C-alpha positions as semicolon CSV with decimal commas, in nm:
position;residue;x (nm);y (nm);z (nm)
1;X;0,000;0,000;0,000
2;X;0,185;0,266;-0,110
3;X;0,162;0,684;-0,172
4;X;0,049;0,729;-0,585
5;X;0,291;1,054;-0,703
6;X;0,124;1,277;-0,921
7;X;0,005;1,614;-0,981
8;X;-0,171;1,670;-0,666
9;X;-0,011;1,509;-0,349
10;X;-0,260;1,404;-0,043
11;X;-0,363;1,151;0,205
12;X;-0,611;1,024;0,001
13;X;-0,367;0,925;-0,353
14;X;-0,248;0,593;-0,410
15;X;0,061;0,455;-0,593
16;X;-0,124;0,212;-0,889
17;X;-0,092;-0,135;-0,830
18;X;0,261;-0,216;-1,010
19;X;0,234;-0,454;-1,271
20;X;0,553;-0,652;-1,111
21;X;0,688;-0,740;-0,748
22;X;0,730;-0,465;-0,560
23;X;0,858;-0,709;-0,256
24;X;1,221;-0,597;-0,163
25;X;1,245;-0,325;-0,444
26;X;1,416;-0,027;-0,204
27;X;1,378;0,225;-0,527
28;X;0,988;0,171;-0,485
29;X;1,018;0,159;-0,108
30;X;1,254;0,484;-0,076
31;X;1,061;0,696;-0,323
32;X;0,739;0,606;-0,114
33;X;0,939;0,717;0,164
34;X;1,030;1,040;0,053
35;X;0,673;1,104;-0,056
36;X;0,558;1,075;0,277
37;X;0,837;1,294;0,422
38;X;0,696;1,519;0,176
39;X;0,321;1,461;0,305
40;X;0,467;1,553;0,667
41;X;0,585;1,870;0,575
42;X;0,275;1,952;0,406
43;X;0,062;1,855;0,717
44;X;0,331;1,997;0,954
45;X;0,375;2,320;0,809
46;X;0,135;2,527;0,937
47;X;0,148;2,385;1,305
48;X;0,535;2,381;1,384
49;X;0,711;2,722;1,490
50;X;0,990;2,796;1,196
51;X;1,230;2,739;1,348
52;X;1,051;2,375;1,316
53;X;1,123;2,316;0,940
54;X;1,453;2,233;0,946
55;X;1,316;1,912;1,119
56;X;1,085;1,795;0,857
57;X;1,312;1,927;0,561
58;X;1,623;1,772;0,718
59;X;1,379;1,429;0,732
60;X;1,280;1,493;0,323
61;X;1,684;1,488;0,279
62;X;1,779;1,200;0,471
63;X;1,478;1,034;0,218
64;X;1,621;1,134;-0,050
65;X;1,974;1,056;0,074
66;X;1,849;0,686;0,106
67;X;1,655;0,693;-0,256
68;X;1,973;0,807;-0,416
69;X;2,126;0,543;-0,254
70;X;1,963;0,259;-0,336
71;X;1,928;0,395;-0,680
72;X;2,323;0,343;-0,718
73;X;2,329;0,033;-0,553
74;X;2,084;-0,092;-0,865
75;X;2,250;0,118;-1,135
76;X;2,474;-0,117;-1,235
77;X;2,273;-0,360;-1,318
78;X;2,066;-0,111;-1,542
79;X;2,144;-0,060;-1,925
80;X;2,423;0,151;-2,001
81;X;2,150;0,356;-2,207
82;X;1,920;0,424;-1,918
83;X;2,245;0,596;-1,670
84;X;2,216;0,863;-1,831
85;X;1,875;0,951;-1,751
86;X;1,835;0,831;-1,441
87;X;2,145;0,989;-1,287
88;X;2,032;1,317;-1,444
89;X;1,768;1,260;-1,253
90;X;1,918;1,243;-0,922
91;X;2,107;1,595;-1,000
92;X;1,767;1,719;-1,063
93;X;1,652;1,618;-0,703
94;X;1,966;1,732;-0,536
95;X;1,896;2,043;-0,709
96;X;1,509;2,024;-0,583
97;X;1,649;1,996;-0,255
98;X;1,869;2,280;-0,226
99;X;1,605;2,453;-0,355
100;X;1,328;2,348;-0,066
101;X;1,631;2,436;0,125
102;X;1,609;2,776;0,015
103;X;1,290;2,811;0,026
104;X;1,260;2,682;0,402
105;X;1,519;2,996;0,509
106;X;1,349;3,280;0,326
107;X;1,012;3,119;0,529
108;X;1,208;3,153;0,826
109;X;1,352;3,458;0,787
110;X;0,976;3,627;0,650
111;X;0,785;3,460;0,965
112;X;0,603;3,701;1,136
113;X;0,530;3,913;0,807
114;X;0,300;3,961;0,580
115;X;0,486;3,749;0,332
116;X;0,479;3,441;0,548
117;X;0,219;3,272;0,427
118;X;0,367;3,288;0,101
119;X;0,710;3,178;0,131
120;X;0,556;2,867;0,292
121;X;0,348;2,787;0,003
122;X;0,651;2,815;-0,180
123;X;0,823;2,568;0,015
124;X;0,527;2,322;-0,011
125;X;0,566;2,392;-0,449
126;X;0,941;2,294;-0,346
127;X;0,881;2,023;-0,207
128;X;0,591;1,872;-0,447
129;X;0,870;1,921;-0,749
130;X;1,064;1,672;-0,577
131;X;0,828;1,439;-0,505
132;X;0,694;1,439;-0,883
133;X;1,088;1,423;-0,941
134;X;1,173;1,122;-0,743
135;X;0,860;0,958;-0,926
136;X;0,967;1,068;-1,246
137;X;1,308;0,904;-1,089
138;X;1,124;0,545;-1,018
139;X;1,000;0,576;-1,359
140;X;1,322;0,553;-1,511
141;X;1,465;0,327;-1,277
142;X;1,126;0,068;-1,353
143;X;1,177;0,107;-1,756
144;X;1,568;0,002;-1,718
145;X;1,475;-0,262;-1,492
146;X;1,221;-0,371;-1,757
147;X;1,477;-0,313;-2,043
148;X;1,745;-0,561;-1,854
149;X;1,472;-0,835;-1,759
150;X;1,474;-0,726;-1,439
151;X;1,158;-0,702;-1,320
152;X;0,970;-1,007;-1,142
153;X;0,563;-1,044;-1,225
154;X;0,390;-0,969;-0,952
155;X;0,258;-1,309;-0,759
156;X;-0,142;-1,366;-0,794
């Protein structure tokens, strides 16, 4: 039972069944990981102090750490072809993340203003790119696997 990525990220959306066995796939289980650090933030956001964020951004990174991770434990496995996309892909969410980052301290430093509210809605846009990013990333990762026969069918 996992989180479904997509264009609008809640407690309510589901992953789709996968068409293979999902059973010890980390890439699956790490992304669905980082989605729900991403679901905490969105839920936390407006009830911790500011100087609370770092908590549940630091959480989103140390998901993504582990996603990244297990992606390169896999990669070389994966067709030469597909490397190229999927570590481009991982930049990307590094790059996501520094950016949440940045987002998080202009929310902190605009708390208290009239302009709060805003920079944390643009930390919660921050943080949905890199959830659509690290499912755009499992994406990638699932056509390799499928390219290099990797992929078990899912048991009945």
């Amino acid at each position: 039972m996992g989180i479904r990525i997509g264009i609008r990220i809640g407690p309510s959306s589901r992953l789709p069944r996968p068409t293979w066995d999902r059973t010890d796939d980390p890439v699956y289980g790490n992304v669905t990981d980082l989605v729900r650090a991403v679901l905490q933030l969105k839920n936390e956001i407006s009830l911790v102090p500011p100087e609370g964020y770092i908590l549940v951004v630091k959480n989103i990174g140390l998901s993504l750490r582990k996603l990244i991770g297990s992606v390169d434990d896999v990669l070389p496995d994966l067709p030469s072809s597909s490397r190229t996309e999927i570590e481009g892909t991982q930049k990307l969410l590094n790059k996501d993340l520094a950016n949440l980052i940045g987002k998080m301290r202009l929310a902190q430093q605009n708390s208290g203003t009239s302009l709060s509210s805003e920079f944390r809605r643009q930390m919660l846009t921050a943080s949905h790119a890199l959830a659509v990013d690290a499912k755009n990333l499992l994406d990638a990762v699932d056509q390799a696997k499928l390219q290099a026969n990797l992929a078990k069918p899912r048991p009945e």
